[in-house]
Tab-separated table of N, CA and C in Angstrom:
chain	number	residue	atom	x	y	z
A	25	UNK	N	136.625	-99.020	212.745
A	25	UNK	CA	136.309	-99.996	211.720
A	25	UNK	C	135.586	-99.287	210.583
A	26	UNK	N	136.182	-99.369	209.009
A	26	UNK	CA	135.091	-98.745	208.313
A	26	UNK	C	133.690	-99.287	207.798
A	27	UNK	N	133.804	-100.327	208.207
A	27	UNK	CA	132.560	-101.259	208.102
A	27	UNK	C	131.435	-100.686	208.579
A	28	UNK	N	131.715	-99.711	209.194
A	28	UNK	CA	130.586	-99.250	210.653
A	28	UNK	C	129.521	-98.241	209.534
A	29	UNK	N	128.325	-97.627	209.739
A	29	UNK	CA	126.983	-97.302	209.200
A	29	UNK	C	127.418	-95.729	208.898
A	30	UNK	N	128.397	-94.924	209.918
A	30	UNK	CA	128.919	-93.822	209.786
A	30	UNK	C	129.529	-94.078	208.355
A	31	UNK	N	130.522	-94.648	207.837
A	31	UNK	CA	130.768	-94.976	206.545
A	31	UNK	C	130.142	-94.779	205.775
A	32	UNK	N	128.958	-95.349	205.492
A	32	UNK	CA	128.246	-95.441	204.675
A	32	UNK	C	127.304	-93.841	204.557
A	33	UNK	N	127.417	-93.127	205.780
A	33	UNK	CA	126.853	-91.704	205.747
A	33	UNK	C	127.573	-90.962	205.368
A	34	UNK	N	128.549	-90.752	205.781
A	34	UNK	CA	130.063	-90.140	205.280
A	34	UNK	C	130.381	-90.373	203.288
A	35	UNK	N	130.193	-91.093	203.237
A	35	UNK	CA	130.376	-91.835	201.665
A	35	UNK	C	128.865	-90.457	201.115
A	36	UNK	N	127.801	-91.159	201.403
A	36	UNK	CA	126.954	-90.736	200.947
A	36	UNK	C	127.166	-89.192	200.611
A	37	UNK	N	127.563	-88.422	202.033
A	37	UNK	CA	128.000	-86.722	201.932
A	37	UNK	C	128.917	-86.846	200.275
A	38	UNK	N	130.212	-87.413	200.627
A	38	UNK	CA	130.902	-87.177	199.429
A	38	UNK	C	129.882	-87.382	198.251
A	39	UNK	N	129.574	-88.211	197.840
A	39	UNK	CA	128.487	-88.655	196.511
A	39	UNK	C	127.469	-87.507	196.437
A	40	UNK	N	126.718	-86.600	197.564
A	40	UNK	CA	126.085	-85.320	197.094
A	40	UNK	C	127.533	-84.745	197.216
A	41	UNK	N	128.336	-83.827	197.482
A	41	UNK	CA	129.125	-83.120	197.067
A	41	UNK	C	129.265	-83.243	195.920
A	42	UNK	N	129.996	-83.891	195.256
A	42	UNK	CA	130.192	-84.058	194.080
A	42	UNK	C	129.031	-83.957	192.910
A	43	UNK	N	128.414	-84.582	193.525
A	43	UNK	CA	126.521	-84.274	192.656
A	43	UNK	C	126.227	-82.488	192.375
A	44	UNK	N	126.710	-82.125	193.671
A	44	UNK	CA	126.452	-80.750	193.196
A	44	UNK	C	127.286	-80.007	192.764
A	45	UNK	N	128.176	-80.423	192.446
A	45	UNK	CA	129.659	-79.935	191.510
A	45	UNK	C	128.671	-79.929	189.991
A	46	UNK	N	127.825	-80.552	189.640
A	46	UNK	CA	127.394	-81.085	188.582
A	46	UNK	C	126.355	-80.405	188.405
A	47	UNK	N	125.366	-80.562	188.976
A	47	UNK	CA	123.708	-79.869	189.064
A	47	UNK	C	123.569	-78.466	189.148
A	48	UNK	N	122.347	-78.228	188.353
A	48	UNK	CA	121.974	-76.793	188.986
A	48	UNK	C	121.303	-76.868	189.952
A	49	UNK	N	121.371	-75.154	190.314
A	49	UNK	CA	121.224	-74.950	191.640
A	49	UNK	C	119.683	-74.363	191.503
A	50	UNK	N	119.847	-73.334	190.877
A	50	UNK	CA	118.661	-72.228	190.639
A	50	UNK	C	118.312	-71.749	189.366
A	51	UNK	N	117.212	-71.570	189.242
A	51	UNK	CA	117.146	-71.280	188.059
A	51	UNK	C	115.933	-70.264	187.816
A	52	UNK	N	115.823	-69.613	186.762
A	52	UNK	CA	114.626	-68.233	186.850
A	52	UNK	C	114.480	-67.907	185.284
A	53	UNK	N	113.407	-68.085	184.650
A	53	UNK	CA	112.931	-67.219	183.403
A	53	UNK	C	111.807	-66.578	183.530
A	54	UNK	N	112.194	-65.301	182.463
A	54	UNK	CA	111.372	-64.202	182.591
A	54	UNK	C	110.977	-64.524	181.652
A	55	UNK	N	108.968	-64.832	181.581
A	55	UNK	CA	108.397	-65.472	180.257
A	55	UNK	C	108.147	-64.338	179.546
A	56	UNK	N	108.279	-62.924	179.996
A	56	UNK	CA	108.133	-61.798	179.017
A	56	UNK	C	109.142	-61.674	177.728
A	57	UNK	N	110.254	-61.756	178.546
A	57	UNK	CA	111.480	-60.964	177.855
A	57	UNK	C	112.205	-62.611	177.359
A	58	UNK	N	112.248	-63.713	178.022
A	58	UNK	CA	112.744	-64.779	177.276
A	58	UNK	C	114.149	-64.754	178.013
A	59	UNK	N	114.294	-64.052	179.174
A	59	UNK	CA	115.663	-64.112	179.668
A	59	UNK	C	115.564	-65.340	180.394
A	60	UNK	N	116.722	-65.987	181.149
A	60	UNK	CA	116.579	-66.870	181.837
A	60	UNK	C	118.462	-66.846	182.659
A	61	UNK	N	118.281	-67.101	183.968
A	61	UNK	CA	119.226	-67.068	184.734
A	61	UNK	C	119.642	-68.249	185.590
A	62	UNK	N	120.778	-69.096	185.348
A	62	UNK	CA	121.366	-70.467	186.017
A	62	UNK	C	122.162	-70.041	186.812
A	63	UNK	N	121.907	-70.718	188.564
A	63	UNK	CA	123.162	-70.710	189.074
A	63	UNK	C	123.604	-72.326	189.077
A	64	UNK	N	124.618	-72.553	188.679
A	64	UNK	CA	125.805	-73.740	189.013
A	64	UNK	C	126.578	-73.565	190.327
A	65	UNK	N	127.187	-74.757	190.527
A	65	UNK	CA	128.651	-74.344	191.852
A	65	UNK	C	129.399	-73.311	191.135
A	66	UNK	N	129.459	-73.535	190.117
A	66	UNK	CA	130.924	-72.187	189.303
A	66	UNK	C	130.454	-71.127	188.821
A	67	UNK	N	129.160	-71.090	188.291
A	67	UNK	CA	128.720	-69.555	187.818
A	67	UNK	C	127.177	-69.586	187.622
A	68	UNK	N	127.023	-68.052	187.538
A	68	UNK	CA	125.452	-67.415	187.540
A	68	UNK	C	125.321	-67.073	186.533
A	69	UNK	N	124.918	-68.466	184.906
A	69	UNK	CA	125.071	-67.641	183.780
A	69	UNK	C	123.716	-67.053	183.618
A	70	UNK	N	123.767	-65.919	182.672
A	70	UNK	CA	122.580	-65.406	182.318
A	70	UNK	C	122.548	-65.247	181.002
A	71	UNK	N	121.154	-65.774	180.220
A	71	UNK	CA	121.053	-65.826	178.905
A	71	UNK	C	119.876	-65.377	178.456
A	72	UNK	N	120.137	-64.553	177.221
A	72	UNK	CA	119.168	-63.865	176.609
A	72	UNK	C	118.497	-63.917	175.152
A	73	UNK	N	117.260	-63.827	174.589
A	73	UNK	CA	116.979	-64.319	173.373
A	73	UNK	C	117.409	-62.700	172.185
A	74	UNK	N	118.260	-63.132	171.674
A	74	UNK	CA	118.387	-61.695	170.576
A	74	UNK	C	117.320	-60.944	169.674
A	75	UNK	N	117.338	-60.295	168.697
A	75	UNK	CA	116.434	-59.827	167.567
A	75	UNK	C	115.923	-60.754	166.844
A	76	UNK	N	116.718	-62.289	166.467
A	76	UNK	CA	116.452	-62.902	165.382
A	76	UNK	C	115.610	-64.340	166.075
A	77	UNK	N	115.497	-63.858	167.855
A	77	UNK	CA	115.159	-65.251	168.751
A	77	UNK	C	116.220	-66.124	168.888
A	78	UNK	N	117.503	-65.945	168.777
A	78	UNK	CA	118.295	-66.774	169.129
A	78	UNK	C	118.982	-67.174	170.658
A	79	UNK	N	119.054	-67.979	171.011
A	79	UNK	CA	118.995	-67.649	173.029
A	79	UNK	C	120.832	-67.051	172.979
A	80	UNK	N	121.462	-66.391	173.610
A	80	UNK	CA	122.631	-66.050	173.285
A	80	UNK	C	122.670	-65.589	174.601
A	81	UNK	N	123.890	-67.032	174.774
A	81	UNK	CA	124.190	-67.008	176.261
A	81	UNK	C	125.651	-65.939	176.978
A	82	UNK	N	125.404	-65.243	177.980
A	82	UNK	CA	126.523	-63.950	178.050
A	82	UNK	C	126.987	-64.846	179.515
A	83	UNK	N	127.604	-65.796	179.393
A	83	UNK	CA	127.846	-65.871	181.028
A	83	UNK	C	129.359	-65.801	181.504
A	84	UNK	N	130.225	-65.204	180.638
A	84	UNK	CA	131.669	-64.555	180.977
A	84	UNK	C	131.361	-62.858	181.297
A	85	UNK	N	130.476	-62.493	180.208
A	85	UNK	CA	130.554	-61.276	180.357
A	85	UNK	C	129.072	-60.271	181.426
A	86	UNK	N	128.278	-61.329	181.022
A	86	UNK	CA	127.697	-60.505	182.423
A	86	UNK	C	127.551	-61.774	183.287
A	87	UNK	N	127.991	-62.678	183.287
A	87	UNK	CA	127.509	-63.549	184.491
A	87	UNK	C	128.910	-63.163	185.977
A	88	UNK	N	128.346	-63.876	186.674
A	88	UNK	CA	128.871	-63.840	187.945
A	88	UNK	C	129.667	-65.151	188.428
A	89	UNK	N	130.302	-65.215	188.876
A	89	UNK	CA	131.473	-66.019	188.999
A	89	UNK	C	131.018	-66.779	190.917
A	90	UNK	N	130.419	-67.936	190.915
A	90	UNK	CA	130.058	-68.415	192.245
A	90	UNK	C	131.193	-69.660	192.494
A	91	UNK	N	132.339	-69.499	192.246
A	91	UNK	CA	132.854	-70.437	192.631
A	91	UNK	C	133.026	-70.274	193.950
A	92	UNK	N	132.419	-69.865	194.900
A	92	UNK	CA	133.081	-70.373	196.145
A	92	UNK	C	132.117	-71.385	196.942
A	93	UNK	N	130.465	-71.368	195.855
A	93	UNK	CA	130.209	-72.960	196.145
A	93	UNK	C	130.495	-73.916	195.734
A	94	UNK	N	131.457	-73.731	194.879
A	94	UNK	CA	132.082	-75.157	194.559
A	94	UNK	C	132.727	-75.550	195.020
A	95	UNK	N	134.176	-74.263	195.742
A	95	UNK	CA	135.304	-74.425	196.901
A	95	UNK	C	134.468	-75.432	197.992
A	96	UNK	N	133.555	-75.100	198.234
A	96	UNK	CA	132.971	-75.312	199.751
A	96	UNK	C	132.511	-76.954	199.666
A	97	UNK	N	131.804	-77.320	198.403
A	97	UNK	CA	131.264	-78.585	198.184
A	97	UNK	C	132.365	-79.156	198.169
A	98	UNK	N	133.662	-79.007	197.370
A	98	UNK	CA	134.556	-79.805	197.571
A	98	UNK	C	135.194	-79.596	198.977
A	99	UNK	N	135.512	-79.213	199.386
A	99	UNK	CA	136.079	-79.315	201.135
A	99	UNK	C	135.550	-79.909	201.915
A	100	UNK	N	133.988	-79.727	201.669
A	100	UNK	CA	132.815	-80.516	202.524
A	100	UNK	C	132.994	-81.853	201.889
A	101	UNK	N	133.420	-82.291	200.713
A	101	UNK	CA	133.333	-83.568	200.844
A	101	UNK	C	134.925	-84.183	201.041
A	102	UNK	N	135.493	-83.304	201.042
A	102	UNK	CA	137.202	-83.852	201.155
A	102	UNK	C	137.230	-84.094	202.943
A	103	UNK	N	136.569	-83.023	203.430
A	103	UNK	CA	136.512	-83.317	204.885
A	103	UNK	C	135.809	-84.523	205.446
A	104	UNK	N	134.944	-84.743	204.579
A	104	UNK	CA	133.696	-86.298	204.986
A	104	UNK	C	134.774	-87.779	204.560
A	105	UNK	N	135.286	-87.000	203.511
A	105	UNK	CA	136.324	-88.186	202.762
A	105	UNK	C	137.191	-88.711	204.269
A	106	UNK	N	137.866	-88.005	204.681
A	106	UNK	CA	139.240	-87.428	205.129
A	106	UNK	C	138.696	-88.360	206.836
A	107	UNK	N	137.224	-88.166	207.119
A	107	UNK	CA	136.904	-88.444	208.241
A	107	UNK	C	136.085	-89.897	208.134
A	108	UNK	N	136.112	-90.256	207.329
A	108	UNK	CA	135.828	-91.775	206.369
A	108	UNK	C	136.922	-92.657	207.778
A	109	UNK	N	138.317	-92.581	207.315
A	109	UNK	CA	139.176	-92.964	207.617
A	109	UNK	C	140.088	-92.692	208.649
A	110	UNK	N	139.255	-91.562	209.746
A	110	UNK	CA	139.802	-91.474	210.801
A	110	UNK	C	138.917	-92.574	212.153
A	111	UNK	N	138.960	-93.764	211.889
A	111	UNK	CA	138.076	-94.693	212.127
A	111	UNK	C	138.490	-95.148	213.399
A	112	UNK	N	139.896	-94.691	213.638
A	112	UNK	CA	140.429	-95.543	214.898
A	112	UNK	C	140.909	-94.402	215.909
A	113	UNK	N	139.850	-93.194	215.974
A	113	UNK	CA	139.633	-92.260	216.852
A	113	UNK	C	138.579	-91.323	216.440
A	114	UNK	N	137.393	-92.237	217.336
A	114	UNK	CA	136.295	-91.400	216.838
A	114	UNK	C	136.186	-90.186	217.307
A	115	UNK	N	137.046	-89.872	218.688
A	115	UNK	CA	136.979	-88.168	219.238
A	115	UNK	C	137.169	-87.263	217.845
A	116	UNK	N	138.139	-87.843	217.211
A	116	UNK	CA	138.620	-87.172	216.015
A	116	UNK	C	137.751	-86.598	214.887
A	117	UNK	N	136.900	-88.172	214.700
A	117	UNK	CA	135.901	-88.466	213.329
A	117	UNK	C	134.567	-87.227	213.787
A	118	UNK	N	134.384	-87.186	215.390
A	118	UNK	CA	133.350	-86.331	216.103
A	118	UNK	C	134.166	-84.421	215.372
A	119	UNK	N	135.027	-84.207	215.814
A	119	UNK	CA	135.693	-83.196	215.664
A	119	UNK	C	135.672	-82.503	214.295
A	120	UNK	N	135.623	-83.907	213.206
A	120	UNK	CA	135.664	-82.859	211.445
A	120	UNK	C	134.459	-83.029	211.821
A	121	UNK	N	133.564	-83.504	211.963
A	121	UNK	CA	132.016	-84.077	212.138
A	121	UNK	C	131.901	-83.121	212.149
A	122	UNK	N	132.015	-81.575	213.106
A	122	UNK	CA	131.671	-80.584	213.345
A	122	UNK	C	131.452	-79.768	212.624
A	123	UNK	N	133.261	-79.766	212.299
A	123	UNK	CA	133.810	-78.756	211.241
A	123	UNK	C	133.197	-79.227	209.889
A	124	UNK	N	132.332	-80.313	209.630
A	124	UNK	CA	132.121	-80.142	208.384
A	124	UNK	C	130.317	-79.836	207.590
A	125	UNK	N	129.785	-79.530	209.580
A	125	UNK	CA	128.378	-78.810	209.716
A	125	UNK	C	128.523	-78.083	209.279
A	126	UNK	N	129.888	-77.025	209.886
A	126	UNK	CA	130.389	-75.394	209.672
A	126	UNK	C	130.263	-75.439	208.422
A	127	UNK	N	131.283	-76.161	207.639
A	127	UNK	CA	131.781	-75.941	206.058
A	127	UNK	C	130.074	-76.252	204.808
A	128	UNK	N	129.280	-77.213	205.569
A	128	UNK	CA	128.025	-77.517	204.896
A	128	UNK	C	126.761	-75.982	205.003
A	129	UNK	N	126.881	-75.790	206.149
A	129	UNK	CA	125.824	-74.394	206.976
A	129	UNK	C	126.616	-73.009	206.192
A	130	UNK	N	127.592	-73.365	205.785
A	130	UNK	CA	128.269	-72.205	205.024
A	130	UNK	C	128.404	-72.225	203.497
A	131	UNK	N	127.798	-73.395	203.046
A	131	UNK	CA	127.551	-73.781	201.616
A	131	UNK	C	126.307	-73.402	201.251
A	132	UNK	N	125.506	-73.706	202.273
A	132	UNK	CA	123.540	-73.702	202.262
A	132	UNK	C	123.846	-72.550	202.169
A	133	UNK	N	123.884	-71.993	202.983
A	133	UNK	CA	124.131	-69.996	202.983
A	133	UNK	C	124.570	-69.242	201.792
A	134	UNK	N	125.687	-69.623	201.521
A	134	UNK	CA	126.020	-69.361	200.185
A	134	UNK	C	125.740	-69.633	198.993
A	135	UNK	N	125.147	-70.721	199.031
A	135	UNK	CA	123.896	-70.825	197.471
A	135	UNK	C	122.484	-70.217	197.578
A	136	UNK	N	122.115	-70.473	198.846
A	136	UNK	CA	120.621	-69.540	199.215
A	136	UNK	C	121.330	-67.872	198.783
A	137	UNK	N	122.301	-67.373	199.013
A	137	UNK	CA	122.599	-65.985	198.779
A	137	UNK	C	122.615	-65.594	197.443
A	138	UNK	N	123.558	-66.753	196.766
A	138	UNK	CA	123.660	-66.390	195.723
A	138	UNK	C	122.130	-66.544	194.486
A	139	UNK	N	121.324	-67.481	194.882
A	139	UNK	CA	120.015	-67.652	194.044
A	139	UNK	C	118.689	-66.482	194.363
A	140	UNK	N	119.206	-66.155	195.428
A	140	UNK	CA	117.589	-65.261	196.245
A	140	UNK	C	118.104	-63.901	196.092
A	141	UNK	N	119.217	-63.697	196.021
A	141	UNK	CA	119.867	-62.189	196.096
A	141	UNK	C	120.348	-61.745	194.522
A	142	UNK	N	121.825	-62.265	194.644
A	142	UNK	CA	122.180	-61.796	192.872
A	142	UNK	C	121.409	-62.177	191.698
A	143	UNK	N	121.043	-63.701	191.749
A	143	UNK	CA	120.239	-64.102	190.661
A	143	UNK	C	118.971	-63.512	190.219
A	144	UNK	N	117.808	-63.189	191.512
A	144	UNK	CA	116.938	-62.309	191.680
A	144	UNK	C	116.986	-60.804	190.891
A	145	UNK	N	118.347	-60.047	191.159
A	145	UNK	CA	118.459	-58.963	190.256
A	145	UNK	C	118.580	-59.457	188.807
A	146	UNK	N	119.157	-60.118	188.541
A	146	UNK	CA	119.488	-60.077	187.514
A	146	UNK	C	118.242	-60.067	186.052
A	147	UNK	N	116.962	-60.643	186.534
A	147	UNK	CA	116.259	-60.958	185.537
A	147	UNK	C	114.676	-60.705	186.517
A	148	UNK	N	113.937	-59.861	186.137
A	148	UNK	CA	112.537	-59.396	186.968
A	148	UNK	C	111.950	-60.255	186.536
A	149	UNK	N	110.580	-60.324	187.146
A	149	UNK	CA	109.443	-61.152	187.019
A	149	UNK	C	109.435	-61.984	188.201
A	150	UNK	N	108.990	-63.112	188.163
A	150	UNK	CA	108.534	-64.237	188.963
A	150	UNK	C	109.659	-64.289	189.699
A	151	UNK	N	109.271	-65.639	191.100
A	151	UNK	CA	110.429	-66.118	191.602
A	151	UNK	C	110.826	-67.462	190.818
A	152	UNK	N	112.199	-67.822	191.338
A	152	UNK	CA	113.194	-68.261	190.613
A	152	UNK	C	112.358	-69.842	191.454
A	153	UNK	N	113.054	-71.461	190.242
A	153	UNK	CA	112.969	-72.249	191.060
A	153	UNK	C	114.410	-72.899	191.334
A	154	UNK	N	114.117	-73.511	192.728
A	154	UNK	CA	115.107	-74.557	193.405
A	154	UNK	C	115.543	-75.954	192.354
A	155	UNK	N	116.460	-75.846	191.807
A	155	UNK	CA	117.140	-77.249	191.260
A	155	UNK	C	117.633	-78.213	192.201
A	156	UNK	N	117.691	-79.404	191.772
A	156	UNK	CA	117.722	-80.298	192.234
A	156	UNK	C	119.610	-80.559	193.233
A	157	UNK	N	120.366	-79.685	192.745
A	157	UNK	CA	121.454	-79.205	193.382
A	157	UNK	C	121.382	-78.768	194.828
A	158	UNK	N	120.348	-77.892	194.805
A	158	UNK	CA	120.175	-76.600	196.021
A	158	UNK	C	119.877	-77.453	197.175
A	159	UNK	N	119.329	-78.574	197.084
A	159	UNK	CA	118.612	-79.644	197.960
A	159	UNK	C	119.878	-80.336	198.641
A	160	UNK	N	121.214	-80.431	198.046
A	160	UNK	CA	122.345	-81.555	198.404
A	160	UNK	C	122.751	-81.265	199.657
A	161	UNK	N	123.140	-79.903	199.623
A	161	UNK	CA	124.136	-79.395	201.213
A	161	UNK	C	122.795	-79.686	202.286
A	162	UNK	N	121.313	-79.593	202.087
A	162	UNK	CA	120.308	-80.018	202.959
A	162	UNK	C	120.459	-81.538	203.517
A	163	UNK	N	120.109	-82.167	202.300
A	163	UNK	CA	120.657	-83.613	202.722
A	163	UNK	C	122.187	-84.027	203.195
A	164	UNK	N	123.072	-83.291	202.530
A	164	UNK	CA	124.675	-83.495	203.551
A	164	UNK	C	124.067	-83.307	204.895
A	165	UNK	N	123.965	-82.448	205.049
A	165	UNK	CA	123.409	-81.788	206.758
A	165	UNK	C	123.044	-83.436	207.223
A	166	UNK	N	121.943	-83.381	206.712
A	166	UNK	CA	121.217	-84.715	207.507
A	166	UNK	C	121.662	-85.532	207.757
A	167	UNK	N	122.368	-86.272	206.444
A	167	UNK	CA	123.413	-87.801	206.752
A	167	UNK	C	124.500	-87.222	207.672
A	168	UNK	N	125.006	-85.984	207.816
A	168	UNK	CA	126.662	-85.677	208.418
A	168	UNK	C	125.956	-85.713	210.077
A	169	UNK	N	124.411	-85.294	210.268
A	169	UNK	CA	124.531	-85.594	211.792
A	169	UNK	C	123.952	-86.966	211.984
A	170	UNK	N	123.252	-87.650	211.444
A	170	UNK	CA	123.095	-89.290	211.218
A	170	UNK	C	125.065	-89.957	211.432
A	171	UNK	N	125.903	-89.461	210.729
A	171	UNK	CA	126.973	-90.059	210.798
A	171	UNK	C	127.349	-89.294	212.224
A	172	UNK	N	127.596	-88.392	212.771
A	172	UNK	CA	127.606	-87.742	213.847
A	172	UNK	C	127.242	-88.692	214.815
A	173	UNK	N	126.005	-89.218	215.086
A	173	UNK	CA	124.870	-89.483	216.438
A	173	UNK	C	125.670	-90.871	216.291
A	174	UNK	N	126.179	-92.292	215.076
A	174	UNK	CA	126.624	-92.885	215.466
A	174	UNK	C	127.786	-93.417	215.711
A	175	UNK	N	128.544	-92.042	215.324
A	175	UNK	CA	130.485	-91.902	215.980
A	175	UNK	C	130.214	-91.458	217.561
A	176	UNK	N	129.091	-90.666	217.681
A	176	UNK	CA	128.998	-90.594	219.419
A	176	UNK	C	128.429	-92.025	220.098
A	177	UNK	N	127.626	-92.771	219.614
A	177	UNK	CA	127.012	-94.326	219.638
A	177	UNK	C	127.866	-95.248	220.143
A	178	UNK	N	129.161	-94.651	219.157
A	178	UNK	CA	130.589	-96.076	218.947
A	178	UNK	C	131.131	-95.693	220.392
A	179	UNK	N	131.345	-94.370	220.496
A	179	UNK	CA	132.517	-93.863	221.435
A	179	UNK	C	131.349	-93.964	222.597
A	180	UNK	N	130.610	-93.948	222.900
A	180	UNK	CA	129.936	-94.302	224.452
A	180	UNK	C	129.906	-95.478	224.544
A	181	UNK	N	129.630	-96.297	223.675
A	181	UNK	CA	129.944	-98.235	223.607
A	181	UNK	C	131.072	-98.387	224.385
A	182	UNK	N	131.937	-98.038	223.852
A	182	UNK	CA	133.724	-98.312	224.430
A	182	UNK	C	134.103	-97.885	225.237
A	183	UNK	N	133.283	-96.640	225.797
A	183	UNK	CA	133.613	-95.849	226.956
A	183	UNK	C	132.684	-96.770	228.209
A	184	UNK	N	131.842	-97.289	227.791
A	184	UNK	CA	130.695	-98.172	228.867
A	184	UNK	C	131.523	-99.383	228.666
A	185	UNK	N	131.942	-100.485	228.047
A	185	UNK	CA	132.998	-101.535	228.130
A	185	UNK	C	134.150	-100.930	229.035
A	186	UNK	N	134.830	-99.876	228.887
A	186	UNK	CA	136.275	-99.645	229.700
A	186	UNK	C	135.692	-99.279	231.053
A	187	UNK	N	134.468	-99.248	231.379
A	187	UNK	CA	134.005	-99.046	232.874
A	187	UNK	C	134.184	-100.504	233.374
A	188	UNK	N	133.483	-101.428	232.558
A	188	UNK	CA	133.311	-102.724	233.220
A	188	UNK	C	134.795	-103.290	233.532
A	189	UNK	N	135.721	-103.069	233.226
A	189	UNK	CA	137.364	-103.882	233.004
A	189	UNK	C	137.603	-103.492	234.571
């Protein structure tokens, strides 16, 4: 049934996915030099203030190319999508459930890498801060095992009814 509370957790995953298609992730300025470094899902631009103070942003030519957290946010939510509607076999809905810890635990990883590691070189001084992006695949996590605990909920219900018959 999609009526059921898993729905509504599942939904939620997609709605941060997509949120972080949008948001930054990380971010870092060097108050010396006036540099400053963004990671997005798609890239690590880095921008710099010229001779005349103008901020002059280089993020084709020296930035870094992170699309594979964007690959990942979208899969993670195509998979939450995808398991929305596998409603009339929750063994199933349990099964992406899994696979879409994997695909989330491999997103976290990969934006923590890309903000603490490459971004870090790129511009000295201080540490960098956490945008409001970096936080999403945390909260996916949470709602995807909240939706998890009550697709296992549904399927022990029905499994304790087919005892009584």
């Amino acid at each position: 049934m999609i009526q059921r509370i898993q729905t509504v957790f599942l939904a939620l995953i997609v709605i941060a996915m997509i949120s972080l298609l949008f948001l930054p992730l990380w971010s870092k300025v060097d108050a010396v030099s006036g540099e400053e470094v963004v990671l997005t899902a798609w890239n690590l631009f880095f921008q710099s203030v010229n001779e005349q103070g103008e901020a002059v942003q280089a993020g084709a030519q020296t930035g870094t190319s992170t699309i594979a957290i964007g690959i990942l946010a979208i899969v993670a939510a195509g998979v939450a999508l995808y398991e929305i509607f596998q409603y009339k076999s929750r063994i199933t809905q349990m099964k992406f459930g899994l696979i879409n810890t994997l695909v989330l635990v491999a997103l976290f990883g990969t934006s923590f890498y890309y903000a603490n590691y490459v971004g870090n070189v790129m511009v000295s001084g201080n540490e960098g801060n956490y945008e409001a992006g970096f936080y999403m695949p945390v909260l996916a996590l949470l709602l995807n095992a909240l939706a998890n605990r009550f697709i296992k909920k549904d399927e022990d219900l029905v499994r304790s009814v087919d005892r009584l018959r």
